[in-house]
Amino acid sequence: QVQLQESGPGLVKPSQTLSLTCTVSGGSITTNYYYWSWIRQPPGKGLEWMGAIAYSGSTYYSPSLKSRTSISRDTSKNQFALQLSSVTPEDTAVYYCAGDTTVLAPTRWGQGTQVTVSS
């Protein structure tokens, strides 16, 4: 059973870079045809897909966030990471990592982690 767990700071100051890590257990992030995504939900709003890294290491980003987003992985630790630069209070959200063989409809999710952008 694949399980995902997000970790990282819960508070980030405006203009800084938000960094989160997702640790995957019960399966390898290099398993063929799996995609590992970051998804967020701002307060009172719907889910927003931010981007993903594939089993091959290829990355995919939401056009609206592409200029500020970077997703990477550490296969030795079975982790993948999110960096979002130049954050503003509008980036305050619950951030989820997720994985599945489909990019936009993952069925395996972490519990989510609240990140607040505030000075």
CSV table of N, CA, C and O in Angstrom, one decimal:
chain,number,residue,atom,x,y,z
A,1,GLN,N,0.8,-1.2,0.0
A,1,GLN,CA,0.0,0.0,0.0
A,1,GLN,C,0.9,1.2,0.0
A,1,GLN,O,1.6,1.5,0.9
A,2,VAL,N,0.8,2.0,-1.0
A,2,VAL,CA,1.6,3.2,-1.1
A,2,VAL,C,1.0,4.3,-0.2
A,2,VAL,O,-0.2,4.5,-0.2
A,3,GLN,N,1.9,4.9,0.6
A,3,GLN,CA,1.6,6.0,1.5
A,3,GLN,C,2.5,7.2,1.2
A,3,GLN,O,3.7,7.0,0.9
A,4,LEU,N,1.9,8.4,1.4
A,4,LEU,CA,2.7,9.6,1.1
A,4,LEU,C,2.5,10.5,2.3
A,4,LEU,O,1.5,10.5,3.0
A,5,GLN,N,3.6,11.2,2.6
A,5,GLN,CA,3.6,12.1,3.8
A,5,GLN,C,4.4,13.4,3.4
A,5,GLN,O,5.6,13.4,3.1
A,6,GLU,N,3.7,14.5,3.6
A,6,GLU,CA,4.3,15.8,3.3
A,6,GLU,C,5.0,16.3,4.6
A,6,GLU,O,4.6,16.0,5.7
A,7,SER,N,6.1,17.1,4.3
A,7,SER,CA,6.8,17.7,5.4
A,7,SER,C,7.4,19.0,5.0
A,7,SER,O,7.7,19.2,3.8
A,8,GLY,N,7.5,19.9,5.9
A,8,GLY,CA,8.1,21.2,5.6
A,8,GLY,C,7.6,22.3,6.5
A,8,GLY,O,6.7,22.0,7.4
A,9,PRO,N,8.1,23.5,6.4
A,9,PRO,CA,7.7,24.6,7.3
A,9,PRO,C,6.2,25.0,7.1
A,9,PRO,O,5.7,24.9,6.0
A,10,GLY,N,5.6,25.3,8.2
A,10,GLY,CA,4.2,25.7,8.1
A,10,GLY,C,4.0,27.2,7.9
A,10,GLY,O,2.9,27.7,7.6
A,11,LEU,N,5.1,28.0,8.0
A,11,LEU,CA,5.0,29.4,7.9
A,11,LEU,C,6.2,29.9,7.0
A,11,LEU,O,7.3,29.5,7.3
A,12,VAL,N,5.8,30.7,6.0
A,12,VAL,CA,6.8,31.2,5.1
A,12,VAL,C,6.6,32.7,4.9
A,12,VAL,O,5.4,33.1,4.8
A,13,LYS,N,7.6,33.5,4.8
A,13,LYS,CA,7.5,34.9,4.7
A,13,LYS,C,7.3,35.3,3.2
A,13,LYS,O,7.8,34.6,2.3
A,14,PRO,N,6.6,36.4,3.0
A,14,PRO,CA,6.4,36.8,1.6
A,14,PRO,C,7.8,37.1,0.9
A,14,PRO,O,8.7,37.5,1.6
A,15,SER,N,7.8,36.7,-0.3
A,15,SER,CA,8.9,36.8,-1.2
A,15,SER,C,9.9,35.7,-1.1
A,15,SER,O,10.8,35.6,-1.9
A,16,GLN,N,9.8,34.9,0.0
A,16,GLN,CA,10.7,33.7,0.1
A,16,GLN,C,10.2,32.5,-0.7
A,16,GLN,O,9.2,32.6,-1.4
A,17,THR,N,11.0,31.5,-0.6
A,17,THR,CA,10.7,30.2,-1.3
A,17,THR,C,10.1,29.2,-0.4
A,17,THR,O,10.7,28.9,0.7
A,18,LEU,N,9.0,28.7,-0.8
A,18,LEU,CA,8.3,27.6,-0.1
A,18,LEU,C,8.9,26.3,-0.5
A,18,LEU,O,9.0,26.0,-1.7
A,19,SER,N,9.3,25.5,0.5
A,19,SER,CA,9.9,24.2,0.2
A,19,SER,C,9.2,23.1,0.9
A,19,SER,O,9.2,23.1,2.2
A,20,LEU,N,8.7,22.1,0.2
A,20,LEU,CA,8.1,20.9,0.9
A,20,LEU,C,8.7,19.6,0.3
A,20,LEU,O,9.1,19.6,-0.8
A,21,THR,N,8.6,18.6,1.1
A,21,THR,CA,9.1,17.3,0.7
A,21,THR,C,8.0,16.3,0.9
A,21,THR,O,7.2,16.4,1.9
A,22,CYS,N,7.9,15.3,0.0
A,22,CYS,CA,6.9,14.2,0.1
A,22,CYS,C,7.7,12.9,0.2
A,22,CYS,O,8.5,12.6,-0.7
A,23,THR,N,7.5,12.2,1.3
A,23,THR,CA,8.2,10.9,1.5
A,23,THR,C,7.2,9.8,1.1
A,23,THR,O,6.1,9.8,1.6
A,24,VAL,N,7.6,8.9,0.2
A,24,VAL,CA,6.7,7.9,-0.3
A,24,VAL,C,7.2,6.5,0.3
A,24,VAL,O,8.4,6.2,0.3
A,25,SER,N,6.3,5.8,0.9
A,25,SER,CA,6.6,4.4,1.4
A,25,SER,C,5.6,3.4,0.8
A,25,SER,O,4.5,3.8,0.3
A,26,GLY,N,6.0,2.2,0.8
A,26,GLY,CA,5.2,1.1,0.2
A,26,GLY,C,5.3,1.0,-1.3
A,26,GLY,O,4.6,0.2,-1.9
A,27,GLY,N,6.2,1.8,-1.9
A,27,GLY,CA,6.4,1.7,-3.4
A,27,GLY,C,7.5,2.7,-3.8
A,27,GLY,O,7.7,3.6,-3.0
A,28,SER,N,8.1,2.4,-4.9
A,28,SER,CA,9.1,3.3,-5.4
A,28,SER,C,8.6,4.4,-6.3
A,28,SER,O,7.7,4.2,-7.1
A,29,ILE,N,9.2,5.6,-6.2
A,29,ILE,CA,8.8,6.7,-7.0
A,29,ILE,C,9.3,6.5,-8.5
A,29,ILE,O,9.0,7.2,-9.4
A,30,THR,N,10.1,5.5,-8.7
A,30,THR,CA,10.6,5.2,-10.1
A,30,THR,C,9.8,4.0,-10.7
A,30,THR,O,10.1,3.6,-11.8
A,31,THR,N,8.7,3.6,-10.0
A,31,THR,CA,7.8,2.6,-10.6
A,31,THR,C,7.3,3.0,-11.9
A,31,THR,O,6.7,4.1,-12.0
A,32,ASN,N,7.4,2.2,-12.9
A,32,ASN,CA,6.9,2.6,-14.2
A,32,ASN,C,5.5,3.1,-14.3
A,32,ASN,O,4.6,2.6,-13.6
A,33,TYR,N,5.4,4.2,-15.0
A,33,TYR,CA,4.1,4.9,-15.3
A,33,TYR,C,3.5,5.6,-14.2
A,33,TYR,O,2.4,6.1,-14.3
A,34,TYR,N,4.2,5.7,-13.1
A,34,TYR,CA,3.7,6.5,-11.9
A,34,TYR,C,4.1,8.0,-12.1
A,34,TYR,O,5.2,8.3,-12.5
A,35,TYR,N,3.1,8.9,-11.7
A,35,TYR,CA,3.3,10.3,-11.7
A,35,TYR,C,3.1,10.8,-10.3
A,35,TYR,O,2.1,10.4,-9.6
A,36,TRP,N,4.0,11.7,-9.8
A,36,TRP,CA,3.9,12.2,-8.4
A,36,TRP,C,3.7,13.7,-8.4
A,36,TRP,O,4.5,14.4,-9.0
A,37,SER,N,2.5,14.1,-7.9
A,37,SER,CA,2.0,15.4,-8.1
A,37,SER,C,2.0,16.2,-6.8
A,37,SER,O,2.0,15.7,-5.7
A,38,TRP,N,2.0,17.5,-7.0
A,38,TRP,CA,1.7,18.5,-5.9
A,38,TRP,C,0.4,19.2,-6.2
A,38,TRP,O,0.3,19.7,-7.4
A,39,ILE,N,-0.4,19.3,-5.2
A,39,ILE,CA,-1.8,19.9,-5.4
A,39,ILE,C,-2.0,20.7,-4.2
A,39,ILE,O,-1.6,20.3,-3.1
A,40,ARG,N,-2.7,21.8,-4.3
A,40,ARG,CA,-2.9,22.7,-3.2
A,40,ARG,C,-4.4,23.1,-3.2
A,40,ARG,O,-5.1,23.1,-4.2
A,41,GLN,N,-4.8,23.5,-2.0
A,41,GLN,CA,-6.2,24.0,-1.8
A,41,GLN,C,-6.2,25.3,-0.9
A,41,GLN,O,-6.0,25.2,0.3
A,42,PRO,N,-6.3,26.5,-1.5
A,42,PRO,CA,-6.4,27.7,-0.7
A,42,PRO,C,-7.6,27.7,0.1
A,42,PRO,O,-8.6,27.0,-0.3
A,43,PRO,N,-7.7,28.5,1.2
A,43,PRO,CA,-8.9,28.5,2.0
A,43,PRO,C,-10.1,29.0,1.2
A,43,PRO,O,-10.0,30.0,0.5
A,44,GLY,N,-11.2,28.2,1.3
A,44,GLY,CA,-12.4,28.6,0.6
A,44,GLY,C,-12.4,28.3,-0.9
A,44,GLY,O,-13.4,28.7,-1.6
A,45,LYS,N,-11.4,27.7,-1.4
A,45,LYS,CA,-11.3,27.5,-2.9
A,45,LYS,C,-11.1,26.0,-3.2
A,45,LYS,O,-11.0,25.2,-2.3
A,46,GLY,N,-11.1,25.7,-4.5
A,46,GLY,CA,-11.0,24.3,-4.9
A,46,GLY,C,-9.6,23.9,-5.0
A,46,GLY,O,-8.6,24.6,-4.8
A,47,LEU,N,-9.4,22.6,-5.4
A,47,LEU,CA,-8.1,22.0,-5.5
A,47,LEU,C,-7.4,22.6,-6.8
A,47,LEU,O,-8.0,22.8,-7.8
A,48,GLU,N,-6.1,22.8,-6.7
A,48,GLU,CA,-5.3,23.3,-7.8
A,48,GLU,C,-4.1,22.4,-8.0
A,48,GLU,O,-3.3,22.3,-7.1
A,49,TRP,N,-4.0,21.8,-9.2
A,49,TRP,CA,-2.9,21.0,-9.5
A,49,TRP,C,-1.7,21.9,-9.9
A,49,TRP,O,-1.8,22.8,-10.7
A,50,MET,N,-0.6,21.7,-9.2
A,50,MET,CA,0.6,22.5,-9.4
A,50,MET,C,1.6,22.0,-10.4
A,50,MET,O,2.2,22.7,-11.2
A,51,GLY,N,1.8,20.7,-10.3
A,51,GLY,CA,2.8,20.1,-11.2
A,51,GLY,C,3.1,18.6,-10.8
A,51,GLY,O,2.6,18.2,-9.8
A,52,ALA,N,3.9,17.9,-11.5
A,52,ALA,CA,4.2,16.6,-11.2
A,52,ALA,C,5.6,16.2,-11.8
A,52,ALA,O,6.1,16.8,-12.7
A,53,ILE,N,6.1,15.1,-11.2
A,53,ILE,CA,7.3,14.5,-11.7
A,53,ILE,C,7.0,13.0,-12.0
A,53,ILE,O,6.4,12.4,-11.2
A,54,ALA,N,7.4,12.6,-13.2
A,54,ALA,CA,7.1,11.3,-13.6
A,54,ALA,C,8.2,10.2,-13.1
A,54,ALA,O,9.2,10.6,-12.6
A,55,TYR,N,7.8,9.0,-13.2
A,55,TYR,CA,8.7,7.9,-12.9
A,55,TYR,C,10.1,8.0,-13.6
A,55,TYR,O,11.1,7.6,-13.1
A,56,SER,N,10.1,8.6,-14.7
A,56,SER,CA,11.3,8.8,-15.6
A,56,SER,C,12.1,10.0,-15.1
A,56,SER,O,13.3,10.1,-15.5
A,57,GLY,N,11.5,10.9,-14.3
A,57,GLY,CA,12.2,12.1,-13.9
A,57,GLY,C,11.7,13.3,-14.7
A,57,GLY,O,12.1,14.4,-14.3
A,58,SER,N,10.9,13.1,-15.7
A,58,SER,CA,10.3,14.3,-16.4
A,58,SER,C,9.4,15.0,-15.5
A,58,SER,O,8.7,14.5,-14.7
A,59,THR,N,9.4,16.3,-15.8
A,59,THR,CA,8.5,17.2,-14.9
A,59,THR,C,7.5,17.9,-15.8
A,59,THR,O,7.7,18.2,-17.0
A,60,TYR,N,6.4,18.2,-15.1
A,60,TYR,CA,5.2,18.9,-15.8
A,60,TYR,C,4.7,19.9,-14.8
A,60,TYR,O,4.6,19.7,-13.6
A,61,TYR,N,4.3,21.1,-15.3
A,61,TYR,CA,3.9,22.2,-14.5
A,61,TYR,C,2.6,22.8,-15.0
A,61,TYR,O,2.4,22.9,-16.2
A,62,SER,N,1.8,23.3,-14.0
A,62,SER,CA,0.7,24.1,-14.4
A,62,SER,C,1.2,25.4,-15.1
A,62,SER,O,2.1,26.1,-14.5
A,63,PRO,N,0.6,25.8,-16.2
A,63,PRO,CA,1.1,27.0,-16.9
A,63,PRO,C,1.0,28.2,-16.0
A,63,PRO,O,1.9,29.1,-16.1
A,64,SER,N,0.0,28.3,-15.1
A,64,SER,CA,-0.1,29.5,-14.3
A,64,SER,C,0.9,29.6,-13.2
A,64,SER,O,1.2,30.7,-12.6
A,65,LEU,N,1.6,28.5,-12.9
A,65,LEU,CA,2.6,28.5,-11.8
A,65,LEU,C,4.0,28.1,-12.3
A,65,LEU,O,5.0,28.1,-11.5
A,66,LYS,N,4.1,27.8,-13.6
A,66,LYS,CA,5.4,27.3,-14.1
A,66,LYS,C,6.6,28.2,-13.8
A,66,LYS,O,7.7,27.7,-13.5
A,67,SER,N,6.4,29.5,-13.9
A,67,SER,CA,7.5,30.4,-13.7
A,67,SER,C,8.1,30.4,-12.3
A,67,SER,O,9.2,30.8,-12.0
A,68,ARG,N,7.3,29.9,-11.3
A,68,ARG,CA,7.7,29.9,-9.9
A,68,ARG,C,7.9,28.6,-9.3
A,68,ARG,O,8.3,28.5,-8.1
A,69,THR,N,7.6,27.5,-10.0
A,69,THR,CA,7.6,26.2,-9.5
A,69,THR,C,8.7,25.3,-10.0
A,69,THR,O,9.0,25.3,-11.1
A,70,SER,N,9.2,24.5,-9.0
A,70,SER,CA,10.2,23.5,-9.4
A,70,SER,C,9.9,22.2,-8.6
A,70,SER,O,9.7,22.3,-7.4
A,71,ILE,N,9.9,21.1,-9.3
A,71,ILE,CA,9.7,19.8,-8.6
A,71,ILE,C,10.9,18.9,-8.9
A,71,ILE,O,11.3,18.8,-10.1
A,72,SER,N,11.4,18.3,-7.9
A,72,SER,CA,12.6,17.5,-8.0
A,72,SER,C,12.4,16.2,-7.2
A,72,SER,O,11.4,16.0,-6.5
A,73,ARG,N,13.4,15.3,-7.3
A,73,ARG,CA,13.3,14.0,-6.6
A,73,ARG,C,14.6,13.6,-6.1
A,73,ARG,O,15.7,14.0,-6.6
A,74,ASP,N,14.6,12.7,-5.0
A,74,ASP,CA,15.7,12.1,-4.5
A,74,ASP,C,15.4,10.6,-4.5
A,74,ASP,O,14.7,10.1,-3.5
A,75,THR,N,15.8,9.9,-5.5
A,75,THR,CA,15.5,8.5,-5.5
A,75,THR,C,16.1,7.6,-4.4
A,75,THR,O,15.5,6.6,-4.0
A,76,SER,N,17.2,8.1,-3.9
A,76,SER,CA,17.8,7.3,-2.8
A,76,SER,C,17.0,7.4,-1.5
A,76,SER,O,17.1,6.5,-0.7
A,77,LYS,N,16.2,8.4,-1.4
A,77,LYS,CA,15.4,8.6,-0.2
A,77,LYS,C,13.9,8.3,-0.5
A,77,LYS,O,13.1,8.4,0.4
A,78,ASN,N,13.6,8.0,-1.8
A,78,ASN,CA,12.2,7.8,-2.2
A,78,ASN,C,11.4,9.0,-1.9
A,78,ASN,O,10.3,8.9,-1.3
A,79,GLN,N,11.9,10.2,-2.2
A,79,GLN,CA,11.2,11.5,-1.9
A,79,GLN,C,11.1,12.3,-3.2
A,79,GLN,O,12.0,12.2,-4.1
A,80,PHE,N,10.1,13.2,-3.2
A,80,PHE,CA,10.1,14.2,-4.2
A,80,PHE,C,9.7,15.5,-3.5
A,80,PHE,O,9.1,15.5,-2.4
A,81,ALA,N,10.1,16.6,-4.1
A,81,ALA,CA,10.1,17.9,-3.4
A,81,ALA,C,9.4,19.0,-4.3
A,81,ALA,O,9.5,18.9,-5.6
A,82,LEU,N,8.9,20.0,-3.6
A,82,LEU,CA,8.3,21.2,-4.3
A,82,LEU,C,9.0,22.4,-3.8
A,82,LEU,O,9.3,22.6,-2.6
A,83,GLN,N,9.4,23.3,-4.7
A,83,GLN,CA,9.8,24.6,-4.4
A,83,GLN,C,8.9,25.6,-5.2
A,83,GLN,O,8.8,25.5,-6.4
A,84,LEU,N,8.4,26.6,-4.4
A,84,LEU,CA,7.6,27.6,-5.0
A,84,LEU,C,8.2,28.9,-4.6
A,84,LEU,O,8.3,29.3,-3.4
A,85,SER,N,8.7,29.7,-5.5
A,85,SER,CA,9.4,30.9,-5.2
A,85,SER,C,8.5,32.1,-5.2
A,85,SER,O,7.4,32.1,-5.6
A,86,SER,N,9.1,33.2,-4.6
A,86,SER,CA,8.4,34.5,-4.6
A,86,SER,C,7.0,34.4,-4.1
A,86,SER,O,6.0,34.9,-4.7
A,87,VAL,N,6.8,33.7,-3.0
A,87,VAL,CA,5.5,33.5,-2.5
A,87,VAL,C,4.8,34.8,-2.0
A,87,VAL,O,5.5,35.7,-1.5
A,88,THR,N,3.5,34.8,-2.0
A,88,THR,CA,2.7,35.9,-1.5
A,88,THR,C,1.6,35.3,-0.6
A,88,THR,O,1.4,34.1,-0.6
A,89,PRO,N,0.8,36.1,0.1
A,89,PRO,CA,-0.2,35.5,1.0
A,89,PRO,C,-1.2,34.7,0.2
A,89,PRO,O,-1.9,33.8,0.7
A,90,GLU,N,-1.4,35.0,-1.1
A,90,GLU,CA,-2.3,34.2,-2.0
A,90,GLU,C,-1.8,32.7,-2.2
A,90,GLU,O,-2.5,31.9,-2.6
A,91,ASP,N,-0.6,32.4,-1.8
A,91,ASP,CA,-0.1,31.1,-1.8
A,91,ASP,C,-0.4,30.3,-0.5
A,91,ASP,O,0.0,29.1,-0.4
A,92,THR,N,-1.0,30.9,0.4
A,92,THR,CA,-1.5,30.2,1.6
A,92,THR,C,-2.5,29.1,1.2
A,92,THR,O,-3.4,29.4,0.5
A,93,ALA,N,-2.2,27.9,1.7
A,93,ALA,CA,-3.0,26.8,1.3
A,93,ALA,C,-2.6,25.5,2.0
A,93,ALA,O,-1.6,25.5,2.7
A,94,VAL,N,-3.5,24.5,1.9
A,94,VAL,CA,-3.1,23.2,2.3
A,94,VAL,C,-2.4,22.6,1.1
A,94,VAL,O,-3.0,22.5,0.0
A,95,TYR,N,-1.2,22.1,1.3
A,95,TYR,CA,-0.5,21.5,0.2
A,95,TYR,C,-0.5,20.0,0.3
A,95,TYR,O,-0.2,19.4,1.4
A,96,TYR,N,-0.8,19.3,-0.8
A,96,TYR,CA,-0.9,17.8,-0.8
A,96,TYR,C,0.1,17.3,-1.8
A,96,TYR,O,0.3,17.8,-2.9
A,97,CYS,N,0.7,16.1,-1.5
A,97,CYS,CA,1.4,15.4,-2.5
A,97,CYS,C,0.5,14.1,-2.8
A,97,CYS,O,-0.2,13.7,-2.0
A,98,ALA,N,0.6,13.7,-4.0
A,98,ALA,CA,-0.3,12.6,-4.5
A,98,ALA,C,0.4,11.8,-5.6
A,98,ALA,O,1.3,12.3,-6.3
A,99,GLY,N,0.0,10.6,-5.8
A,99,GLY,CA,0.6,9.8,-6.8
A,99,GLY,C,-0.3,8.8,-7.4
A,99,GLY,O,-1.3,8.3,-6.8
A,100,ASP,N,-0.1,8.4,-8.7
A,100,ASP,CA,-0.9,7.4,-9.4
A,100,ASP,C,-0.4,7.3,-10.8
A,100,ASP,O,0.5,8.0,-11.2
A,101,THR,N,-1.0,6.4,-11.6
A,101,THR,CA,-0.6,6.2,-13.0
A,101,THR,C,-1.3,7.3,-13.9
A,101,THR,O,-1.0,7.3,-15.1
A,102,THR,N,-2.1,8.1,-13.3
A,102,THR,CA,-2.7,9.2,-14.1
A,102,THR,C,-2.3,10.5,-13.4
A,102,THR,O,-2.3,10.6,-12.1
A,103,VAL,N,-1.9,11.5,-14.2
A,103,VAL,CA,-1.4,12.7,-13.6
A,103,VAL,C,-2.4,13.5,-12.9
A,103,VAL,O,-2.2,14.0,-11.8
A,104,LEU,N,-3.6,13.7,-13.5
A,104,LEU,CA,-4.6,14.7,-13.0
A,104,LEU,C,-5.6,14.0,-12.1
A,104,LEU,O,-6.5,14.8,-11.6
A,105,ALA,N,-5.6,12.7,-11.9
A,105,ALA,CA,-6.6,12.1,-11.1
A,105,ALA,C,-5.9,11.1,-10.2
A,105,ALA,O,-6.3,9.9,-10.2
A,106,PRO,N,-5.0,11.5,-9.3
A,106,PRO,CA,-4.3,10.6,-8.5
A,106,PRO,C,-5.2,10.0,-7.4
A,106,PRO,O,-6.1,10.8,-6.9
A,107,THR,N,-5.0,8.8,-7.0
A,107,THR,CA,-5.9,8.2,-6.0
A,107,THR,C,-5.2,8.0,-4.6
A,107,THR,O,-5.8,7.7,-3.6
A,108,ARG,N,-3.9,8.2,-4.7
A,108,ARG,CA,-3.1,8.1,-3.4
A,108,ARG,C,-2.6,9.5,-3.0
A,108,ARG,O,-1.9,10.1,-3.7
A,109,TRP,N,-3.0,9.9,-1.8
A,109,TRP,CA,-2.8,11.2,-1.3
A,109,TRP,C,-2.1,11.2,0.0
A,109,TRP,O,-2.4,10.3,0.9
A,110,GLY,N,-1.3,12.2,0.3
A,110,GLY,CA,-0.8,12.5,1.6
A,110,GLY,C,-2.0,13.2,2.4
A,110,GLY,O,-3.0,13.5,1.9
A,111,GLN,N,-1.7,13.4,3.7
A,111,GLN,CA,-2.7,14.0,4.6
A,111,GLN,C,-2.8,15.5,4.3
A,111,GLN,O,-3.8,16.1,4.7
A,112,GLY,N,-1.8,16.1,3.7
A,112,GLY,CA,-1.8,17.5,3.5
A,112,GLY,C,-1.1,18.3,4.6
A,112,GLY,O,-1.1,17.8,5.8
A,113,THR,N,-0.5,19.4,4.3
A,113,THR,CA,0.2,20.2,5.2
A,113,THR,C,-0.2,21.7,5.0
A,113,THR,O,-0.2,22.1,3.9
A,114,GLN,N,-0.5,22.4,6.1
A,114,GLN,CA,-0.9,23.8,6.0
A,114,GLN,C,0.3,24.6,5.8
A,114,GLN,O,1.3,24.5,6.7
A,115,VAL,N,0.3,25.5,4.8
A,115,VAL,CA,1.4,26.5,4.7
A,115,VAL,C,0.8,27.8,4.7
A,115,VAL,O,-0.1,28.1,3.8
A,116,THR,N,1.2,28.7,5.6
A,116,THR,CA,0.7,30.1,5.6
A,116,THR,C,1.9,31.0,5.2
A,116,THR,O,3.0,30.9,5.7
A,117,VAL,N,1.5,31.9,4.3
A,117,VAL,CA,2.5,32.9,3.9
A,117,VAL,C,2.1,34.3,4.6
A,117,VAL,O,1.1,34.8,4.4
A,118,SER,N,3.0,34.7,5.5
A,118,SER,CA,2.7,35.8,6.3
A,118,SER,C,4.0,36.4,6.9
A,118,SER,O,5.0,35.6,7.2
A,119,SER,N,4.1,37.7,7.0
A,119,SER,CA,5.3,38.3,7.7
A,119,SER,C,5.1,38.3,9.2
A,119,SER,O,6.0,38.7,9.9
